[in-house]
Short mmCIF file of C-alpha atoms in Angstrom, two decimals:
data_model
loop_
_atom_site.label_atom_id
_atom_site.label_comp_id
_atom_site.label_asym_id
_atom_site.label_seq_id
_atom_site.Cartn_x
_atom_site.Cartn_y
_atom_site.Cartn_z
CA MET A 135 -35.58 -155.14 89.16
CA SER A 136 -34.11 -153.23 92.10
CA MET A 137 -36.09 -152.87 95.31
CA LEU A 138 -34.87 -149.51 96.51
CA LEU A 139 -36.68 -146.60 98.12
CA LEU A 140 -35.99 -142.99 97.20
CA SER A 141 -36.79 -139.68 98.81
CA HIS A 142 -35.37 -136.53 97.29
CA GLY A 143 -35.60 -132.78 97.02
CA ALA A 144 -33.73 -129.48 96.85
CA VAL A 145 -33.95 -126.05 98.43
CA ASP A 146 -32.63 -122.64 97.40
CA VAL A 147 -30.05 -121.38 99.92
CA THR A 148 -28.82 -118.30 98.05
CA PRO A 149 -28.09 -115.46 100.47
CA PRO A 150 -28.71 -111.80 99.63
CA PRO A 151 -25.90 -109.82 97.97
CA GLY A 152 -23.34 -107.99 100.03
CA HIS A 153 -21.41 -110.91 101.50
CA PRO A 154 -17.80 -111.89 100.71
CA MET A 155 -17.36 -114.61 98.10
CA GLY A 156 -15.02 -117.59 98.36
CA GLY A 157 -12.58 -119.04 95.89
CA TYR A 158 -10.46 -116.29 94.37
CA ALA A 159 -7.86 -114.18 96.16
CA ALA A 160 -7.94 -111.87 93.14
CA ARG A 161 -11.63 -111.07 93.50
CA ASP A 162 -12.25 -107.46 94.49
CA GLY A 163 -15.45 -106.82 96.40
CA ASN A 164 -18.45 -108.68 97.76
CA ALA A 165 -21.32 -110.29 95.91
CA THR A 166 -23.45 -107.77 94.05
CA GLY A 167 -26.09 -110.04 92.53
CA HIS A 168 -27.65 -113.45 92.05
CA HIS A 169 -27.35 -115.28 88.73
CA ASP A 170 -28.56 -118.78 89.58
CA ASP A 171 -29.68 -120.53 92.74
CA LEU A 172 -27.23 -121.99 95.20
CA ARG A 173 -28.91 -125.17 96.39
CA LEU A 174 -28.90 -127.93 98.92
CA THR A 175 -29.85 -131.10 97.04
CA LEU A 176 -30.80 -134.26 98.91
CA VAL A 177 -30.93 -137.82 97.59
CA TRP A 178 -31.90 -140.48 100.14
CA LEU A 179 -31.61 -144.05 98.91
CA ALA A 180 -32.39 -147.06 101.11
CA ALA A 181 -33.77 -150.56 101.30
CA PRO A 182 -37.09 -150.94 103.14
CA ASP A 183 -35.39 -152.45 106.19
CA ASP A 184 -32.43 -150.07 106.43
CA ASP A 185 -31.77 -146.32 106.60
CA GLY A 186 -29.44 -146.41 103.59
CA VAL A 187 -27.47 -143.32 102.61
CA VAL A 188 -28.16 -139.64 102.10
CA TRP A 189 -26.12 -137.54 99.70
CA LEU A 190 -26.46 -133.86 100.60
CA ALA A 191 -24.91 -131.83 97.78
CA VAL A 192 -24.10 -128.22 98.66
CA ASP A 193 -23.30 -125.44 96.19
CA ALA A 194 -20.31 -124.21 98.16
CA LEU A 195 -16.58 -123.87 97.74
CA ALA A 196 -16.05 -126.19 100.70
CA MET A 197 -17.73 -127.49 103.82
CA PRO A 198 -15.40 -127.47 106.85
CA ALA A 199 -15.99 -130.21 109.39
CA PRO A 200 -17.98 -128.15 111.94
CA VAL A 201 -20.43 -126.91 109.29
CA ALA A 202 -20.71 -130.30 107.59
CA THR A 203 -21.33 -131.98 110.94
CA ALA A 204 -24.03 -129.43 111.82
CA LEU A 205 -25.78 -129.97 108.49
CA ALA A 206 -25.62 -133.77 108.83
CA SER A 207 -27.00 -133.55 112.36
CA THR A 208 -29.87 -131.32 111.25
CA VAL A 209 -30.76 -133.48 108.27
CA GLY A 210 -30.44 -136.68 110.28
CA ALA A 211 -32.81 -135.36 112.93
CA GLY A 212 -35.30 -134.29 110.27
CA LEU A 213 -35.25 -137.67 108.54
CA GLY A 214 -35.05 -139.71 111.72
CA ILE A 215 -31.77 -141.41 110.84
CA ASP A 216 -28.23 -141.43 112.16
CA ALA A 217 -26.07 -138.55 110.93
CA ASP A 218 -23.36 -141.07 109.99
CA ARG A 219 -25.55 -142.07 107.04
CA ILE A 220 -25.30 -138.55 105.59
CA LEU A 221 -22.53 -137.37 103.27
CA VAL A 222 -22.16 -133.60 102.92
CA CYS A 223 -20.56 -132.89 99.53
CA ALA A 224 -19.47 -129.44 98.31
CA SER A 225 -19.53 -128.69 94.58
CA HIS A 226 -16.49 -126.38 94.84
CA THR A 227 -18.12 -123.45 93.07
CA HIS A 228 -16.00 -120.30 93.40
CA CYS A 229 -19.09 -118.05 93.45
CA ALA A 230 -20.62 -118.92 96.83
CA PRO A 231 -20.33 -117.28 100.26
CA ALA A 232 -16.95 -117.31 101.99
CA GLY A 233 -18.88 -117.11 105.25
CA TRP A 234 -20.04 -120.69 104.86
CA HIS A 235 -16.50 -122.04 105.15
CA GLY A 236 -14.25 -119.40 106.68
CA GLU A 237 -10.50 -119.88 106.72
CA LEU A 238 -9.26 -122.54 104.33
CA HIS A 239 -5.54 -121.84 104.02
CA PRO A 240 -4.26 -120.64 107.39
CA PRO A 241 -3.89 -117.84 108.11
CA ASP A 242 -6.02 -116.30 105.30
CA GLY A 243 -8.15 -114.17 107.60
CA THR A 244 -11.53 -115.41 106.37
CA THR A 245 -14.06 -116.01 109.11
CA VAL A 246 -17.20 -118.10 109.32
CA ASP A 247 -20.36 -116.00 109.26
CA ALA A 248 -22.45 -117.53 112.06
CA ASP A 249 -25.65 -115.98 110.72
CA LEU A 250 -25.13 -117.38 107.22
CA VAL A 251 -24.36 -120.82 108.61
CA ALA A 252 -27.45 -120.68 110.82
CA GLU A 253 -29.57 -119.82 107.78
CA LEU A 254 -27.99 -122.66 105.82
CA ARG A 255 -28.70 -125.08 108.64
CA ALA A 256 -32.30 -123.86 108.93
CA ALA A 257 -32.76 -124.45 105.20
CA ALA A 258 -31.35 -127.97 105.61
CA GLY A 259 -33.91 -128.58 108.34
CA ARG A 260 -36.76 -127.40 106.11
CA LEU A 261 -35.53 -129.62 103.29
CA ALA A 262 -35.26 -132.66 105.55
CA ALA A 263 -38.77 -132.06 106.89
CA ALA A 264 -40.19 -131.79 103.37
CA VAL A 265 -38.40 -134.96 102.26
CA ALA A 266 -39.48 -136.88 105.37
CA ALA A 267 -43.12 -135.99 104.62
CA GLN A 268 -42.94 -137.61 101.18
CA ASP A 269 -44.15 -141.07 100.32
CA ARG A 270 -40.93 -142.96 99.68
CA LEU A 271 -40.75 -143.92 96.04
CA ALA A 272 -39.88 -147.44 94.88
CA VAL A 273 -37.18 -147.07 92.24
CA THR A 274 -34.88 -149.06 90.03
CA ALA A 275 -31.18 -148.23 89.82
CA ALA A 276 -29.17 -148.13 86.61
CA TRP A 277 -25.65 -146.98 85.86
CA CYS A 278 -23.65 -145.43 83.06
CA ALA A 279 -20.43 -143.41 82.91
CA PRO A 280 -20.10 -141.66 79.55
CA GLU A 281 -16.86 -140.04 78.50
CA VAL A 282 -17.37 -136.29 78.15
CA ALA A 283 -15.07 -134.42 75.78
CA GLY A 284 -14.34 -130.71 75.86
CA VAL A 285 -15.41 -129.86 79.41
CA SER A 286 -12.39 -130.72 81.57
CA ALA A 287 -8.65 -131.25 81.29
CA ASN A 288 -5.57 -131.46 83.47
CA ARG A 289 -4.60 -127.88 84.24
CA LEU A 290 -0.95 -128.59 85.06
CA ALA A 291 0.13 -130.55 81.99
CA ASP A 292 -1.33 -130.91 78.53
CA ASP A 293 -0.86 -134.68 78.73
CA GLY A 294 -1.69 -134.96 82.42
CA PRO A 295 -4.33 -137.36 83.74
CA ALA A 296 -8.00 -136.42 84.03
CA ASP A 297 -11.05 -138.57 84.56
CA ARG A 298 -13.49 -137.36 81.91
CA SER A 299 -16.16 -139.93 82.69
CA ALA A 300 -19.43 -138.79 84.23
CA GLY A 301 -20.55 -141.34 86.80
CA THR A 302 -24.33 -141.44 86.56
CA LEU A 303 -26.68 -143.28 88.90
CA VAL A 304 -30.16 -143.21 87.36
CA LEU A 305 -33.09 -143.78 89.72
CA ARG A 306 -36.39 -144.46 87.94
CA ASP A 307 -39.89 -144.73 89.33
CA ARG A 308 -40.69 -148.46 89.26
CA ALA A 309 -44.31 -147.83 88.35
CA THR A 310 -43.86 -145.39 85.46
CA GLY A 311 -40.23 -145.67 84.35
CA ALA A 312 -39.78 -141.91 84.66
CA VAL A 313 -36.42 -140.70 85.99
CA ALA A 314 -36.97 -139.51 89.55
CA ALA A 315 -33.40 -138.58 90.45
CA VAL A 316 -29.87 -138.65 89.09
CA LEU A 317 -26.68 -138.74 91.14
CA LEU A 318 -23.95 -137.37 88.88
CA ASP A 319 -20.26 -137.20 89.76
CA PHE A 320 -17.79 -135.42 87.51
CA ALA A 321 -14.25 -134.17 88.13
CA ASP A 322 -13.84 -130.56 87.04
CA HIS A 323 -13.08 -127.48 89.12
CA ALA A 324 -16.18 -125.26 89.13
CA THR A 325 -14.15 -122.32 87.81
CA SER A 326 -15.64 -121.49 84.42
CA LEU A 327 -16.54 -118.16 86.07
CA GLY A 328 -13.56 -116.08 87.08
CA PRO A 329 -12.72 -113.59 89.83
CA ASP A 330 -14.55 -110.85 87.94
CA CYS A 331 -17.84 -112.63 88.62
CA ARG A 332 -19.56 -111.09 91.62
CA ALA A 333 -22.93 -112.80 91.28
CA TRP A 334 -23.87 -115.90 93.26
CA SER A 335 -23.65 -118.93 91.00
CA ALA A 336 -23.13 -122.68 91.23
CA ASP A 337 -21.10 -122.49 87.99
CA TRP A 338 -21.23 -125.40 85.51
CA PRO A 339 -22.97 -127.79 87.99
CA ALA A 340 -26.01 -125.48 87.89
CA ALA A 341 -26.05 -125.37 84.10
CA ALA A 342 -25.66 -129.15 83.86
CA ARG A 343 -28.40 -129.99 86.34
CA ASP A 344 -30.81 -127.42 84.91
CA VAL A 345 -30.35 -128.60 81.32
CA LEU A 346 -30.45 -132.30 82.26
CA GLY A 347 -33.44 -131.87 84.56
CA ALA A 348 -35.42 -129.93 81.97
CA ALA A 349 -34.68 -132.50 79.26
CA LEU A 350 -35.71 -135.42 81.48
CA ALA A 351 -38.90 -133.66 82.53
CA ALA A 352 -39.75 -132.95 78.89
CA ALA A 353 -39.12 -136.57 77.91
CA ALA A 354 -41.33 -137.82 80.74
CA GLY A 355 -44.09 -135.43 79.72
CA PHE A 356 -43.88 -136.52 76.11
CA ALA A 357 -44.11 -140.15 77.21
CA GLY A 358 -47.19 -139.35 79.24
CA VAL A 359 -45.57 -140.07 82.60
CA GLY A 360 -44.82 -136.49 83.56
CA GLY A 361 -45.12 -135.31 87.11
CA ARG A 362 -42.63 -134.08 89.64
CA PRO A 363 -39.40 -132.82 88.01
CA PRO A 364 -36.38 -135.05 88.66
CA THR A 365 -33.79 -134.14 91.27
CA ILE A 366 -30.24 -133.83 89.93
CA ALA A 367 -27.46 -133.99 92.53
CA VAL A 368 -23.96 -133.13 91.29
CA LEU A 369 -20.88 -134.38 93.16
CA GLN A 370 -17.35 -133.12 92.54
CA GLY A 371 -14.78 -135.78 91.65
CA ALA A 372 -10.99 -136.01 91.84
CA ALA A 373 -10.52 -132.50 90.50
CA GLY A 374 -7.45 -131.25 92.36
CA ASP A 375 -5.56 -130.70 89.10
CA VAL A 376 -8.51 -130.78 86.68
CA SER A 377 -10.48 -127.75 85.49
CA PRO A 378 -12.03 -126.14 82.39
CA ARG A 379 -8.97 -123.90 81.99
CA ALA A 380 -7.51 -125.60 78.91
CA VAL A 381 -10.84 -126.18 77.14
CA ARG A 382 -12.98 -123.13 77.89
CA ARG A 383 -13.65 -120.68 75.07
CA GLY A 384 -13.99 -117.65 77.25
CA ARG A 385 -15.33 -116.73 80.65
CA GLY A 386 -18.82 -115.77 81.63
CA PHE A 387 -22.27 -117.26 81.90
CA ALA A 388 -22.56 -118.08 78.20
CA GLU A 389 -19.47 -120.29 78.44
CA THR A 390 -20.68 -121.80 81.70
CA ALA A 391 -23.96 -122.67 79.98
CA ARG A 392 -22.09 -124.23 77.06
CA LEU A 393 -19.92 -126.42 79.30
CA GLY A 394 -22.87 -127.51 81.41
CA SER A 395 -24.89 -128.29 78.30
CA VAL A 396 -22.13 -130.44 76.82
CA LEU A 397 -21.96 -132.45 80.04
CA ALA A 398 -25.73 -132.71 80.36
CA GLY A 399 -26.09 -133.77 76.73
CA SER A 400 -23.56 -136.56 77.12
CA VAL A 401 -25.26 -137.81 80.28
CA LEU A 402 -28.74 -137.54 78.75
CA ALA A 403 -27.76 -139.65 75.74
CA ALA A 404 -25.98 -142.25 77.85
CA LEU A 405 -28.71 -142.74 80.44
CA HIS A 406 -31.25 -143.41 77.68
CA ARG A 407 -28.92 -145.48 75.52
CA ASP A 408 -26.30 -147.15 77.71
CA ALA A 409 -27.52 -147.32 81.30
CA THR A 410 -27.71 -150.87 82.67
CA PRO A 411 -29.14 -152.22 85.95
CA VAL A 412 -26.74 -151.84 88.85
CA PRO A 413 -25.09 -155.28 89.30
CA GLY A 414 -25.67 -156.72 92.74
CA ALA A 415 -28.51 -154.33 93.56
CA ALA A 416 -31.27 -156.31 91.85
CA VAL A 417 -33.98 -158.40 93.39
CA PRO A 418 -33.32 -161.94 92.16
CA PRO A 419 -36.02 -164.05 90.50
CA GLY A 420 -38.61 -165.36 92.92
CA VAL A 421 -38.35 -162.48 95.38
CA ALA A 422 -41.58 -160.56 95.85
CA GLY A 423 -41.67 -157.24 94.07
CA GLU A 424 -44.49 -155.73 96.08
CA VAL A 425 -43.84 -152.32 97.61
CA PRO A 426 -44.30 -151.99 101.37
CA PRO A 427 -47.38 -150.20 102.72
CA GLY A 428 -47.09 -146.41 102.54
CA VAL A 429 -44.52 -146.49 99.74
CA ALA A 430 -45.32 -144.82 96.43
CA GLY A 431 -44.75 -146.63 93.18
CA VAL A 432 -46.58 -149.95 93.54
CA VAL A 433 -45.61 -152.27 90.70
CA PRO A 434 -48.46 -152.68 88.23
CA PRO A 435 -49.50 -156.13 86.95
CA GLY A 436 -47.19 -157.58 84.35
CA VAL A 437 -44.19 -155.41 85.24
CA ALA A 438 -40.91 -157.22 85.78
CA GLY A 439 -40.27 -157.82 89.44
CA GLU A 440 -43.73 -159.19 90.22
CA VAL A 441 -43.78 -162.81 91.33
CA PRO A 442 -45.14 -165.34 88.84
CA GLY A 443 -48.89 -165.27 88.50
CA GLY A 444 -49.14 -161.92 90.25
CA ALA A 445 -49.49 -163.46 93.72
CA VAL A 446 -47.39 -162.20 96.58
CA PRO A 447 -46.60 -164.91 99.12
CA PRO A 448 -47.67 -164.20 102.70
CA GLY A 449 -45.15 -162.07 104.54
CA ALA A 450 -43.19 -161.34 101.38
CA ALA A 451 -44.17 -157.69 101.02
CA GLY A 452 -41.06 -155.54 101.12
CA ALA A 453 -38.73 -158.52 101.41
CA VAL A 454 -35.31 -157.53 100.13
CA PRO A 455 -32.31 -159.83 99.89
CA ALA A 456 -29.11 -158.89 101.67
CA GLY A 457 -26.94 -156.48 99.71
CA VAL A 458 -29.71 -154.75 97.77
CA GLY A 459 -29.61 -151.44 99.63
CA PRO A 460 -26.67 -149.05 99.89
CA VAL A 461 -24.06 -149.64 102.59
CA VAL A 462 -22.01 -146.87 104.24
CA ARG A 463 -18.63 -147.48 105.83
CA ARG A 464 -16.49 -144.84 107.53
CA ALA A 465 -12.93 -144.57 108.79
CA VAL A 466 -10.27 -142.01 109.69
CA VAL A 467 -6.89 -141.76 107.99
CA ARG A 468 -4.12 -139.86 109.78
CA LEU A 469 -1.73 -137.99 107.50
CA PRO A 470 1.42 -136.17 108.61
CA THR A 471 1.58 -132.49 107.78
CA ARG A 472 4.50 -131.13 105.82
CA PRO A 473 7.42 -129.18 107.25
CA LEU A 474 6.83 -125.53 106.40
CA PRO A 475 9.64 -123.34 105.06
CA ASP A 476 10.82 -120.39 107.13
CA VAL A 477 9.62 -116.96 106.07
CA ASP A 478 12.88 -116.00 104.33
CA THR A 479 12.86 -119.16 102.23
CA ALA A 480 9.18 -118.74 101.35
CA GLU A 481 9.74 -115.13 100.28
CA ALA A 482 12.65 -116.18 98.09
CA VAL A 483 10.42 -118.79 96.41
CA LEU A 484 7.79 -116.11 95.85
CA ALA A 485 10.33 -113.76 94.26
CA GLY A 486 11.38 -116.51 91.87
CA ALA A 487 7.79 -117.33 90.95
CA GLU A 488 7.13 -113.63 90.32
CA ARG A 489 10.11 -113.43 87.96
CA GLU A 490 8.95 -116.55 86.13
CA TRP A 491 5.45 -115.15 85.65
CA ARG A 492 6.75 -111.82 84.35
CA ALA A 493 9.13 -113.57 81.99
CA VAL A 494 6.27 -115.58 80.53
CA THR A 495 3.83 -112.71 80.14
CA VAL A 496 6.20 -109.84 79.30
CA SER A 497 9.40 -111.22 77.78
CA ALA A 498 7.83 -114.16 75.96
CA GLY A 499 4.67 -112.20 75.16
CA LEU A 500 2.37 -115.15 75.76
CA PRO A 501 -1.37 -114.50 76.25
CA ALA A 502 -2.13 -113.67 79.88
CA ASP A 503 -5.05 -116.12 79.92
CA GLY A 504 -3.24 -118.85 78.00
CA PRO A 505 -2.36 -122.12 79.72
CA VAL A 506 1.38 -121.37 80.16
CA ALA A 507 0.78 -117.92 81.63
CA ARG A 508 -2.07 -119.18 83.81
CA ARG A 509 0.15 -121.91 85.27
CA ALA A 510 2.87 -119.36 86.00
CA LEU A 511 0.37 -117.01 87.62
CA ALA A 512 -1.10 -119.82 89.71
CA ARG A 513 2.39 -120.81 90.84
CA ARG A 514 3.06 -117.22 91.91
CA ASP A 515 -0.25 -117.10 93.80
CA GLY A 516 0.59 -120.37 95.51
CA ALA A 517 4.00 -119.07 96.55
CA ALA A 518 2.29 -116.02 98.06
CA ILE A 519 -0.01 -118.24 100.11
CA GLN A 520 3.00 -120.28 101.21
CA VAL A 521 4.52 -117.10 102.64
CA ARG A 522 1.47 -116.81 104.90
CA LEU A 523 1.66 -120.49 105.74
CA ALA A 524 5.29 -120.07 106.79
CA GLY A 525 4.09 -118.17 109.80
CA ALA A 526 1.55 -120.79 110.81
CA VAL A 527 1.92 -123.64 113.28
CA LEU A 528 0.52 -126.92 111.98
CA PRO A 529 -0.17 -130.00 114.08
CA ALA A 530 2.12 -132.93 113.41
CA ALA A 531 -0.72 -134.82 111.72
CA LEU A 532 -4.32 -134.33 110.62
CA ASP A 533 -7.16 -136.83 110.79
CA LEU A 534 -9.11 -137.20 107.55
CA PRO A 535 -12.64 -138.62 107.74
CA ILE A 536 -13.28 -140.87 104.75
CA ALA A 537 -16.37 -142.79 103.71
CA VAL A 538 -17.31 -145.47 101.20
CA VAL A 539 -20.80 -146.05 99.88
CA ARG A 540 -21.53 -149.38 98.27
CA LEU A 541 -24.49 -150.09 96.02
CA GLY A 542 -24.15 -153.51 94.46
CA ASP A 543 -20.96 -153.54 92.43
CA ILE A 544 -20.50 -149.77 92.52
CA ALA A 545 -18.59 -147.88 95.20
CA TRP A 546 -18.19 -144.18 95.87
CA ALA A 547 -15.10 -143.23 97.89
CA HIS A 548 -15.64 -139.87 99.61
CA LEU A 549 -12.63 -137.80 100.69
CA PRO A 550 -12.31 -134.46 102.56
CA VAL A 551 -9.61 -133.10 100.24
CA GLU A 552 -9.07 -131.97 96.67
CA PRO A 553 -7.53 -135.20 95.34
CA PHE A 554 -5.44 -135.10 92.20
CA ALA A 555 -6.63 -137.15 89.23
CA SER A 556 -3.80 -139.65 89.64
CA VAL A 557 -4.91 -140.27 93.24
CA GLY A 558 -8.40 -141.11 92.02
CA GLN A 559 -6.99 -143.39 89.35
CA ARG A 560 -4.87 -145.32 91.85
CA ILE A 561 -7.81 -145.79 94.21
CA ALA A 562 -9.99 -147.11 91.40
CA ALA A 563 -7.23 -149.40 90.11
CA ARG A 564 -6.76 -151.06 93.52
CA SER A 565 -10.43 -151.19 94.49
CA PRO A 566 -12.12 -154.61 94.68
CA PHE A 567 -15.23 -153.11 93.03
CA PRO A 568 -15.71 -153.21 89.26
CA VAL A 569 -16.75 -149.55 89.40
CA THR A 570 -15.24 -147.10 91.89
CA ARG A 571 -15.94 -143.38 91.85
CA VAL A 572 -13.82 -140.94 93.84
CA VAL A 573 -15.59 -137.90 95.24
CA GLY A 574 -13.71 -135.09 96.98
CA TYR A 575 -14.82 -132.14 99.13
CA THR A 576 -16.90 -134.34 101.46
CA ASP A 577 -17.65 -133.92 105.20
CA SER A 578 -14.71 -131.57 105.77
CA TYR A 579 -12.11 -129.63 103.84
CA LEU A 580 -8.37 -130.07 104.30
CA GLY A 581 -7.08 -128.63 101.04
CA TYR A 582 -5.18 -130.13 98.16
CA LEU A 583 -3.74 -133.62 98.10
CA PRO A 584 -1.16 -133.39 95.29
CA ASP A 585 0.81 -136.23 93.77
CA GLU A 586 4.58 -136.55 93.66
CA ALA A 587 4.82 -134.91 90.22
CA ALA A 588 3.18 -131.76 91.57
CA TYR A 589 5.66 -131.53 94.43
CA ALA A 590 8.56 -132.02 92.03
CA ALA A 591 7.22 -129.26 89.77
CA GLU A 592 6.50 -126.97 92.75
CA THR A 593 2.98 -126.21 91.58
CA TYR A 594 0.41 -123.92 93.17
CA GLU A 595 -1.29 -126.90 94.76
CA ALA A 596 1.97 -128.21 96.27
CA TYR A 597 2.84 -124.81 97.72
CA ILE A 598 -0.46 -124.46 99.59
CA SER A 599 -1.04 -128.08 100.60
CA LEU A 600 -0.93 -128.97 104.27
CA PHE A 601 0.62 -132.31 103.35
CA GLY A 602 3.94 -133.34 101.89
CA PRO A 603 5.19 -135.89 99.37
CA GLY A 604 4.01 -139.39 100.19
CA ALA A 605 0.77 -138.35 101.86
CA ASP A 606 -1.14 -139.36 98.74
CA HIS A 607 0.12 -142.95 99.09
CA LEU A 608 -0.99 -143.12 102.71
CA LEU A 609 -4.45 -141.87 101.84
CA VAL A 610 -4.79 -144.27 98.92
CA ASP A 611 -3.86 -147.16 101.21
CA GLY A 612 -6.45 -146.11 103.79
CA VAL A 613 -9.21 -145.69 101.22
CA VAL A 614 -8.45 -149.05 99.61
CA ASP A 615 -8.63 -150.72 103.05
CA LEU A 616 -12.08 -149.19 103.57
CA LEU A 617 -13.20 -150.26 100.09
CA ARG A 618 -12.16 -153.82 100.90
CA GLU A 619 -14.15 -153.69 104.14
CA ALA A 620 -17.21 -152.42 102.28
CA HIS A 621 -16.76 -155.14 99.66
CA ARG A 622 -16.87 -157.81 102.36
CA SER A 623 -20.11 -156.42 103.82
#
């Protein structure tokens, strides 16, 4: 039985209509409405004698380093912990304010809206204050990672890699068994809504968390242990070349609801059927299971985790063996930027991509929204962005902040880029942990990190990346080194 403490919550951060939206160059006009809440969701997991880790999930396209740092600082101050314990993770929805992130692909002309960022930071402060005022809940930790069919696929190749597993950390109230929070990571561009959508929306992550949260609350109520609804935090995985494009049945909120429901249903079944205690995060036999003073969720008599006979030895309250709580490790990986083409070369590439797209859609007569035409259109759009990049001056190298969270035998590797699926697979294959999850879009945003196949195929992602061939290998090496350090801790 795990001896972990949980505090959690969420706050609506949806701005009023009228602001520019991020994500699609083809979108015409500012936001005109509000479909579902954009949220900050906070999950704070710790051992009684340590500050643990905070996942702060943000319904945003991206969180550039200055904004992510400001949010971490605000939340850290509100919780009374070091900001280094806080991971700021964007969901990559394409229906959130552009003013939260500003320019992503220099020079795209987008600017940070200081007022919107100030409002976002104020909301983070309110959330942290509300969470800090809670009684910290004693929870158990369980894990499952169901395969989810029909929600995501590689968008560059029909047989390309994609991680379709949904990493699911289930945190249950020790006293009642009710699910208090779920940390869910899944790799899938939040692009089920297209550029025609001008309403604020978190896309499929909102549908998934709403459906899953409602189902878990209903189950708890039926079991007679109902109370506070669970918090569902959704993290975006290695989704650089993974999206709903090849599997969606249309575009719009009905399709978004369908995709989110499929994901939520798979997770719901697995967490009730397949979830097992997190290895290495359990209190071993003979360790007192009493909850420290001021902590909610005292273990009732006869529940596993209580010492034999129900007696707690003197001084044993809250005792937790080393390694029970989450561990955070951070590092910086320096990656060289790529040589940019001159303007004439970039314009020639764009002209070729335009001809290819027209040949596919006009001469071949393929459906404009079919996978072949969509890839050709994306390649043309990427070539257009590369023309803008050709006039930019990049530094010789960029520093990428990376982080690893360890909980028992599970590790989450957090990266500030859009990693391709193959990058995630290589990290997991070389990790010393039995389970390694790769989460992108964390603590900063430095664009796509393609693999060598994407550069060879001259894809959209390769055209607009700040990095060149081989950068993926350098990042994988750096992440694996940090995983090994976390494994030794």
